[in-house]
Amino acid sequence: MSYPTRTIALLCELLHTPAAPDPRPIQRLHNEMFEGGQPPYAGFQVSPLGPVLSNPVATPGGVSQVAFLADRIQFREERGGLTHEAFAAQVREIAERAAPLRGLPVYSAQQIILRSLVNPRTTPDTRTFLKERVFGFGDRLDGLGRSPQLVGLRLGLGPDEGEENAFGLRIESYNPDPRSLYIEVQGTFGPATAGGEGLAVVEENVLRTYEFLVDRVLPFIARFERREDGIGNGPADGE
């Protein structure tokens, strides 16, 4: 069983040695991208925390920006139209261009957060889906004396042998729309060296995090999609 995902946020942070934010290299970067045609960000401004490149977003609550802070470069694409592939390529381009301008020989770590919504097919309310199908609570929550308005699961998936990265996972009901299941995957990765093809890994890490969502998390959820008559207590039909 597969689900069409609705990505609502793509976030990435590239950590580096702390340094006072200087807007001049970033303004130079902005000018270079404009001269090259089709720049990924239209606007440049200086915030109290550091320079920011941004795009206007028509969707309420939408954000499209990259902020150059004292100890990290912070990418945010929320409620916009950018695909995860385009976001990954954009992260790499900015990381490669910014490193020599800011004198950064290495990014010490990379953190990626993907937030998506999916709709389970067997239960219209995701609170019920999680309580009954995933956790099997039955009436045990009645002892709390209150009806839970949010139900969820949080896991920390550390690196197994042979792996160097970790994943964090949240699966929750979604208050703005009870039919939607909120999924957040956080990928944490090690250092990436600037220069040559060294920063290709920052693009690959975004793609790896999205693949974990699609190839691991969604099939995990699908295992709890059972027929209403109770038949099929194993993997969902068609898995």
Tab-separated table of N, CA, C and O in Angstrom, residues 8-99:
chain	number	residue	atom	x	y	z
A	8	ILE	N	5.041	19.472	3.618
A	8	ILE	CA	4.698	20.820	4.070
A	8	ILE	C	5.923	21.594	4.548
A	8	ILE	O	5.829	22.805	4.763
A	9	ALA	N	7.056	20.925	4.714
A	9	ALA	CA	8.261	21.648	5.141
A	9	ALA	C	9.509	20.864	4.765
A	9	ALA	O	9.564	19.636	4.922
A	10	LEU	N	10.506	21.589	4.255
A	10	LEU	CA	11.834	21.058	3.965
A	10	LEU	C	12.824	21.989	4.677
A	10	LEU	O	12.905	23.177	4.355
A	11	LEU	N	13.551	21.454	5.641
A	11	LEU	CA	14.450	22.266	6.443
A	11	LEU	C	15.839	21.625	6.465
A	11	LEU	O	15.960	20.399	6.464
A	12	CYS	N	16.860	22.455	6.477
A	12	CYS	CA	18.222	21.940	6.547
A	12	CYS	C	19.111	22.955	7.247
A	12	CYS	O	19.003	24.160	6.997
A	13	GLU	N	19.988	22.460	8.109
A	13	GLU	CA	20.982	23.305	8.756
A	13	GLU	C	22.367	22.712	8.521
A	13	GLU	O	22.582	21.516	8.751
A	14	LEU	N	23.287	23.550	8.069
A	14	LEU	CA	24.688	23.182	7.911
A	14	LEU	C	25.472	23.911	8.992
A	14	LEU	O	25.597	25.140	8.959
A	15	LEU	N	25.987	23.176	9.961
A	15	LEU	CA	26.681	23.778	11.087
A	15	LEU	C	28.156	24.014	10.741
A	15	LEU	O	28.755	23.237	9.978
A	16	HIS	N	28.714	25.072	11.297
A	16	HIS	CA	30.124	25.377	11.047
A	16	HIS	C	30.712	26.107	12.247
A	16	HIS	O	29.999	26.449	13.210
A	17	THR	N	32.022	26.358	12.208
A	17	THR	CA	32.693	27.074	13.288
A	17	THR	C	32.072	28.458	13.462
A	17	THR	O	31.866	29.165	12.478
A	18	PRO	N	31.741	28.847	14.693
A	18	PRO	CA	31.099	30.157	14.903
A	18	PRO	C	31.963	31.320	14.402
A	18	PRO	O	33.184	31.329	14.542
A	19	ALA	N	31.291	32.275	13.794
A	19	ALA	CA	31.936	33.496	13.309
A	19	ALA	C	30.878	34.586	13.242
A	19	ALA	O	29.698	34.313	13.001
A	20	ALA	N	31.279	35.822	13.449
A	20	ALA	CA	30.327	36.933	13.381
A	20	ALA	C	29.733	37.020	11.985
A	20	ALA	O	30.477	37.020	11.000
A	21	PRO	N	28.404	37.039	11.849
A	21	PRO	CA	27.786	37.125	10.518
A	21	PRO	C	28.214	38.406	9.800
A	21	PRO	O	28.125	39.503	10.366
A	22	ASP	N	28.679	38.261	8.572
A	22	ASP	CA	29.109	39.392	7.755
A	22	ASP	C	28.236	39.426	6.509
A	22	ASP	O	28.248	38.471	5.719
A	23	PRO	N	27.444	40.475	6.303
A	23	PRO	CA	26.536	40.500	5.149
A	23	PRO	C	27.245	40.663	3.808
A	23	PRO	O	26.675	40.330	2.771
A	24	ARG	N	28.471	41.161	3.797
A	24	ARG	CA	29.131	41.469	2.527
A	24	ARG	C	29.363	40.238	1.640
A	24	ARG	O	29.059	40.277	0.431
A	25	PRO	N	29.877	39.112	2.175
A	25	PRO	CA	30.024	37.927	1.309
A	25	PRO	C	28.698	37.422	0.761
A	25	PRO	O	28.635	36.944	-0.374
A	26	ILE	N	27.648	37.533	1.555
A	26	ILE	CA	26.344	37.038	1.110
A	26	ILE	C	25.744	37.968	0.064
A	26	ILE	O	25.095	37.514	-0.890
A	27	GLN	N	25.968	39.251	0.197
A	27	GLN	CA	25.521	40.174	-0.844
A	27	GLN	C	26.262	39.892	-2.148
A	27	GLN	O	25.677	39.946	-3.233
A	28	ARG	N	27.554	39.566	-2.034
A	28	ARG	CA	28.324	39.203	-3.218
A	28	ARG	C	27.766	37.924	-3.848
A	28	ARG	O	27.628	37.816	-5.069
A	29	LEU	N	27.422	36.951	-2.999
A	29	LEU	CA	26.824	35.707	-3.482
A	29	LEU	C	25.514	35.989	-4.205
A	29	LEU	O	25.253	35.447	-5.293
A	30	HIS	N	24.676	36.833	-3.623
A	30	HIS	CA	23.394	37.190	-4.227
A	30	HIS	C	23.605	37.835	-5.593
A	30	HIS	O	22.910	37.498	-6.575
A	31	ASN	N	24.559	38.732	-5.677
A	31	ASN	CA	24.840	39.398	-6.959
A	31	ASN	C	25.344	38.404	-7.999
A	31	ASN	O	24.954	38.460	-9.176
A	32	GLU	N	26.213	37.475	-7.591
A	32	GLU	CA	26.749	36.483	-8.523
A	32	GLU	C	25.633	35.601	-9.077
A	32	GLU	O	25.631	35.271	-10.267
A	33	MET	N	24.689	35.207	-8.220
A	33	MET	CA	23.599	34.351	-8.681
A	33	MET	C	22.693	35.096	-9.648
A	33	MET	O	22.177	34.512	-10.606
A	34	PHE	N	22.459	36.375	-9.413
A	34	PHE	CA	21.657	37.167	-10.339
A	34	PHE	C	22.354	37.302	-11.687
A	34	PHE	O	21.732	37.213	-12.737
A	35	GLU	N	23.668	37.510	-11.653
A	35	GLU	CA	24.408	37.648	-12.900
A	35	GLU	C	24.406	36.347	-13.696
A	35	GLU	O	24.468	36.358	-14.934
A	36	GLY	N	24.307	35.209	-12.995
A	36	GLY	CA	24.261	33.919	-13.673
A	36	GLY	C	22.894	33.581	-14.246
A	36	GLY	O	22.765	32.632	-15.019
A	37	GLY	N	21.851	34.342	-13.894
A	37	GLY	CA	20.501	34.093	-14.386
A	37	GLY	C	19.771	33.065	-13.543
A	37	GLY	O	20.373	32.128	-13.006
A	38	GLN	N	18.459	33.232	-13.376
A	38	GLN	CA	17.583	32.348	-12.619
A	38	GLN	C	18.110	32.067	-11.212
A	38	GLN	O	18.379	30.924	-10.840
A	39	PRO	N	18.300	33.110	-10.398
A	39	PRO	CA	18.801	32.894	-9.033
A	39	PRO	C	17.768	32.162	-8.186
A	39	PRO	O	16.560	32.355	-8.353
A	40	PRO	N	18.210	31.295	-7.269
A	40	PRO	CA	17.251	30.555	-6.436
A	40	PRO	C	16.516	31.438	-5.437
A	40	PRO	O	15.441	31.076	-4.960
A	41	TYR	N	17.095	32.605	-5.099
A	41	TYR	CA	16.446	33.517	-4.155
A	41	TYR	C	16.438	34.918	-4.740
A	41	TYR	O	17.452	35.405	-5.235
A	42	ALA	N	15.296	35.589	-4.646
A	42	ALA	CA	15.141	36.903	-5.267
A	42	ALA	C	15.582	38.045	-4.364
A	42	ALA	O	16.057	39.070	-4.844
A	43	GLY	N	15.398	37.895	-3.054
A	43	GLY	CA	15.628	39.010	-2.149
A	43	GLY	C	16.840	38.833	-1.256
A	43	GLY	O	17.252	37.701	-0.942
A	44	PHE	N	17.424	39.957	-0.845
A	44	PHE	CA	18.531	39.974	0.104
A	44	PHE	C	18.222	40.993	1.188
A	44	PHE	O	17.793	42.120	0.889
A	45	GLN	N	18.417	40.613	2.435
A	45	GLN	CA	18.214	41.547	3.532
A	45	GLN	C	19.139	41.163	4.682
A	45	GLN	O	19.652	40.040	4.737
A	46	VAL	N	19.335	42.102	5.595
A	46	VAL	CA	20.170	41.867	6.761
A	46	VAL	C	19.281	41.885	7.995
A	46	VAL	O	18.642	42.902	8.288
A	47	SER	N	19.205	40.748	8.676
A	47	SER	CA	18.410	40.643	9.902
A	47	SER	C	19.337	40.815	11.106
A	47	SER	O	20.557	40.781	10.971
A	48	PRO	N	18.762	40.988	12.308
A	48	PRO	CA	19.612	41.103	13.503
A	48	PRO	C	20.510	39.885	13.732
A	48	PRO	O	21.556	39.992	14.369
A	49	LEU	N	20.105	38.704	13.199
A	49	LEU	CA	20.886	37.481	13.409
A	49	LEU	C	21.858	37.194	12.280
A	49	LEU	O	22.745	36.340	12.420
A	50	GLY	N	21.693	37.882	11.156
A	50	GLY	CA	22.575	37.638	10.029
A	50	GLY	C	21.874	37.891	8.712
A	50	GLY	O	20.657	38.104	8.670
A	51	PRO	N	22.614	37.853	7.577
A	51	PRO	CA	22.007	38.090	6.272
A	51	PRO	C	21.088	36.945	5.855
A	51	PRO	O	21.294	35.793	6.233
A	52	VAL	N	20.075	37.297	5.051
A	52	VAL	CA	19.056	36.331	4.631
A	52	VAL	C	18.783	36.517	3.143
A	52	VAL	O	18.624	37.637	2.659
A	53	LEU	N	18.717	35.398	2.425
A	53	LEU	CA	18.216	35.376	1.052
A	53	LEU	C	16.828	34.760	1.088
A	53	LEU	O	16.600	33.771	1.793
A	54	SER	N	15.867	35.326	0.332
A	54	SER	CA	14.487	34.845	0.452
A	54	SER	C	13.721	35.014	-0.843
A	54	SER	O	14.135	35.734	-1.751
A	55	ASN	N	12.584	34.332	-0.897
A	55	ASN	CA	11.621	34.443	-1.991
A	55	ASN	C	10.247	34.748	-1.423
A	55	ASN	O	9.911	34.285	-0.318
A	56	PRO	N	9.417	35.491	-2.140
A	56	PRO	CA	8.030	35.661	-1.694
A	56	PRO	C	7.263	34.351	-1.846
A	56	PRO	O	7.502	33.585	-2.788
A	57	VAL	N	6.360	34.076	-0.909
A	57	VAL	CA	5.536	32.864	-0.943
A	57	VAL	C	4.086	33.287	-0.806
A	57	VAL	O	3.718	33.966	0.160
A	58	ALA	N	3.255	32.872	-1.763
A	58	ALA	CA	1.847	33.289	-1.765
A	58	ALA	C	1.019	32.553	-0.714
A	58	ALA	O	0.025	33.078	-0.213
A	59	THR	N	1.410	31.314	-0.361
A	59	THR	CA	0.639	30.519	0.587
A	59	THR	C	0.727	31.115	1.990
A	59	THR	O	1.831	31.450	2.443
A	60	PRO	N	-0.401	31.276	2.696
A	60	PRO	CA	-0.338	31.775	4.075
A	60	PRO	C	0.576	30.912	4.938
A	60	PRO	O	0.485	29.688	4.925
A	61	GLY	N	1.459	31.562	5.676
A	61	GLY	CA	2.396	30.840	6.529
A	61	GLY	C	3.599	30.277	5.799
A	61	GLY	O	4.437	29.622	6.418
A	62	GLY	N	3.699	30.544	4.507
A	62	GLY	CA	4.803	30.001	3.729
A	62	GLY	C	6.101	30.746	3.954
A	62	GLY	O	6.110	31.944	4.214
A	63	VAL	N	7.215	30.018	3.853
A	63	VAL	CA	8.551	30.583	4.010
A	63	VAL	C	9.461	29.965	2.969
A	63	VAL	O	9.422	28.752	2.745
A	64	SER	N	10.278	30.797	2.328
A	64	SER	CA	11.312	30.323	1.413
A	64	SER	C	12.539	31.186	1.636
A	64	SER	O	12.599	32.317	1.157
A	65	GLN	N	13.523	30.663	2.377
A	65	GLN	CA	14.668	31.492	2.703
A	65	GLN	C	15.870	30.646	3.118
A	65	GLN	O	15.736	29.464	3.463
A	66	VAL	N	17.038	31.274	3.090
A	66	VAL	CA	18.248	30.719	3.676
A	66	VAL	C	18.890	31.831	4.493
A	66	VAL	O	19.087	32.943	4.002
A	67	ALA	N	19.144	31.541	5.769
A	67	ALA	CA	19.717	32.518	6.693
A	67	ALA	C	21.145	32.113	7.033
A	67	ALA	O	21.424	30.931	7.308
A	68	PHE	N	22.033	33.077	7.016
A	68	PHE	CA	23.446	32.842	7.295
A	68	PHE	C	23.719	33.335	8.722
A	68	PHE	O	23.969	34.521	8.950
A	69	LEU	N	23.646	32.412	9.667
A	69	LEU	CA	23.740	32.741	11.085
A	69	LEU	C	25.178	32.569	11.572
A	69	LEU	O	26.063	32.169	10.818
A	70	ALA	N	25.392	32.857	12.857
A	70	ALA	CA	26.756	32.847	13.388
A	70	ALA	C	27.411	31.474	13.323
A	70	ALA	O	28.617	31.366	13.105
A	71	ASP	N	26.624	30.405	13.497
A	71	ASP	CA	27.222	29.070	13.553
A	71	ASP	C	26.602	28.079	12.575
A	71	ASP	O	26.872	26.884	12.657
A	72	ARG	N	25.779	28.564	11.650
A	72	ARG	CA	25.115	27.647	10.713
A	72	ARG	C	24.497	28.405	9.545
A	72	ARG	O	24.236	29.609	9.622
A	73	ILE	N	24.260	27.653	8.473
A	73	ILE	CA	23.434	28.129	7.368
A	73	ILE	C	22.104	27.395	7.491
A	73	ILE	O	22.065	26.162	7.540
A	74	GLN	N	21.012	28.132	7.542
A	74	GLN	CA	19.704	27.555	7.829
A	74	GLN	C	18.769	27.744	6.633
A	74	GLN	O	18.427	28.864	6.266
A	75	PHE	N	18.365	26.634	6.026
A	75	PHE	CA	17.459	26.630	4.883
A	75	PHE	C	16.045	26.305	5.370
A	75	PHE	O	15.846	25.360	6.134
A	76	ARG	N	15.057	27.069	4.871
A	76	ARG	CA	13.660	26.820	5.231
A	76	ARG	C	12.777	26.944	3.983
A	76	ARG	O	12.760	27.983	3.335
A	77	GLU	N	12.078	25.877	3.668
A	77	GLU	CA	11.053	25.894	2.619
A	77	GLU	C	9.791	25.310	3.239
A	77	GLU	O	9.704	24.107	3.465
A	78	GLU	N	8.825	26.164	3.530
A	78	GLU	CA	7.615	25.726	4.203
A	78	GLU	C	6.384	26.174	3.421
A	78	GLU	O	6.262	27.344	3.056
A	79	ARG	N	5.532	25.196	3.132
A	79	ARG	CA	4.276	25.432	2.416
A	79	ARG	C	4.519	26.132	1.075
A	79	ARG	O	3.805	27.045	0.688
A	80	GLY	N	5.550	25.690	0.383
A	80	GLY	CA	5.860	26.206	-0.946
A	80	GLY	C	5.756	25.104	-1.981
A	80	GLY	O	5.254	24.017	-1.711
A	81	GLY	N	6.269	25.376	-3.169
A	81	GLY	CA	6.132	24.414	-4.248
A	81	GLY	C	7.410	23.691	-4.606
A	81	GLY	O	7.468	22.967	-5.603
A	82	LEU	N	8.473	23.848	-3.810
A	82	LEU	CA	9.763	23.244	-4.133
A	82	LEU	C	9.742	21.744	-3.841
A	82	LEU	O	9.307	21.315	-2.769
A	83	THR	N	10.206	20.937	-4.799
A	83	THR	CA	10.310	19.495	-4.578
A	83	THR	C	11.530	19.187	-3.717
A	83	THR	O	12.441	20.011	-3.583
A	84	HIS	N	11.564	17.987	-3.161
A	84	HIS	CA	12.724	17.624	-2.339
A	84	HIS	C	13.984	17.530	-3.179
A	84	HIS	O	15.080	17.836	-2.690
A	85	GLU	N	13.860	17.126	-4.460
A	85	GLU	CA	15.045	17.074	-5.324
A	85	GLU	C	15.595	18.475	-5.576
A	85	GLU	O	16.812	18.692	-5.507
A	86	ALA	N	14.697	19.427	-5.871
A	86	ALA	CA	15.134	20.803	-6.104
A	86	ALA	C	15.714	21.410	-4.832
A	86	ALA	O	16.705	22.151	-4.882
A	87	PHE	N	15.115	21.102	-3.693
A	87	PHE	CA	15.629	21.604	-2.420
A	87	PHE	C	17.034	21.063	-2.159
A	87	PHE	O	17.936	21.811	-1.758
A	88	ALA	N	17.233	19.773	-2.406
A	88	ALA	CA	18.545	19.163	-2.194
A	88	ALA	C	19.607	19.818	-3.057
A	88	ALA	O	20.720	20.114	-2.600
A	89	ALA	N	19.276	20.049	-4.331
A	89	ALA	CA	20.224	20.698	-5.240
A	89	ALA	C	20.508	22.131	-4.804
A	89	ALA	O	21.647	22.619	-4.917
A	90	GLN	N	19.499	22.812	-4.301
A	90	GLN	CA	19.655	24.193	-3.852
A	90	GLN	C	20.560	24.280	-2.629
A	90	GLN	O	21.404	25.186	-2.522
A	91	VAL	N	20.393	23.337	-1.698
A	91	VAL	CA	21.253	23.293	-0.519
A	91	VAL	C	22.712	23.129	-0.945
A	91	VAL	O	23.606	23.822	-0.443
A	92	ARG	N	22.941	22.216	-1.877
A	92	ARG	CA	24.318	21.998	-2.322
A	92	ARG	C	24.889	23.249	-3.003
A	92	ARG	O	26.037	23.644	-2.733
A	93	GLU	N	24.113	23.869	-3.879
A	93	GLU	CA	24.615	25.040	-4.593
A	93	GLU	C	25.007	26.154	-3.629
A	93	GLU	O	26.100	26.748	-3.746
A	94	ILE	N	24.140	26.459	-2.678
A	94	ILE	CA	24.433	27.534	-1.732
A	94	ILE	C	25.622	27.151	-0.849
A	94	ILE	O	26.498	27.984	-0.562
A	95	ALA	N	25.677	25.897	-0.409
A	95	ALA	CA	26.790	25.454	0.434
A	95	ALA	C	28.117	25.594	-0.296
A	95	ALA	O	29.119	26.034	0.291
A	96	GLU	N	28.140	25.212	-1.572
A	96	GLU	CA	29.377	25.292	-2.350
A	96	GLU	C	29.784	26.738	-2.615
A	96	GLU	O	30.972	27.089	-2.537
A	97	ARG	N	28.822	27.586	-2.917
A	97	ARG	CA	29.132	28.988	-3.222
A	97	ARG	C	29.515	29.765	-1.965
A	97	ARG	O	30.389	30.638	-2.000
A	98	ALA	N	28.864	29.466	-0.842
A	98	ALA	CA	29.093	30.240	0.374
A	98	ALA	C	30.404	29.879	1.055
A	98	ALA	O	31.019	30.740	1.707
A	99	ALA	N	30.841	28.637	0.937
A	99	ALA	CA	32.027	28.190	1.677
A	99	ALA	C	33.265	29.046	1.406
A	99	ALA	O	33.894	29.546	2.355
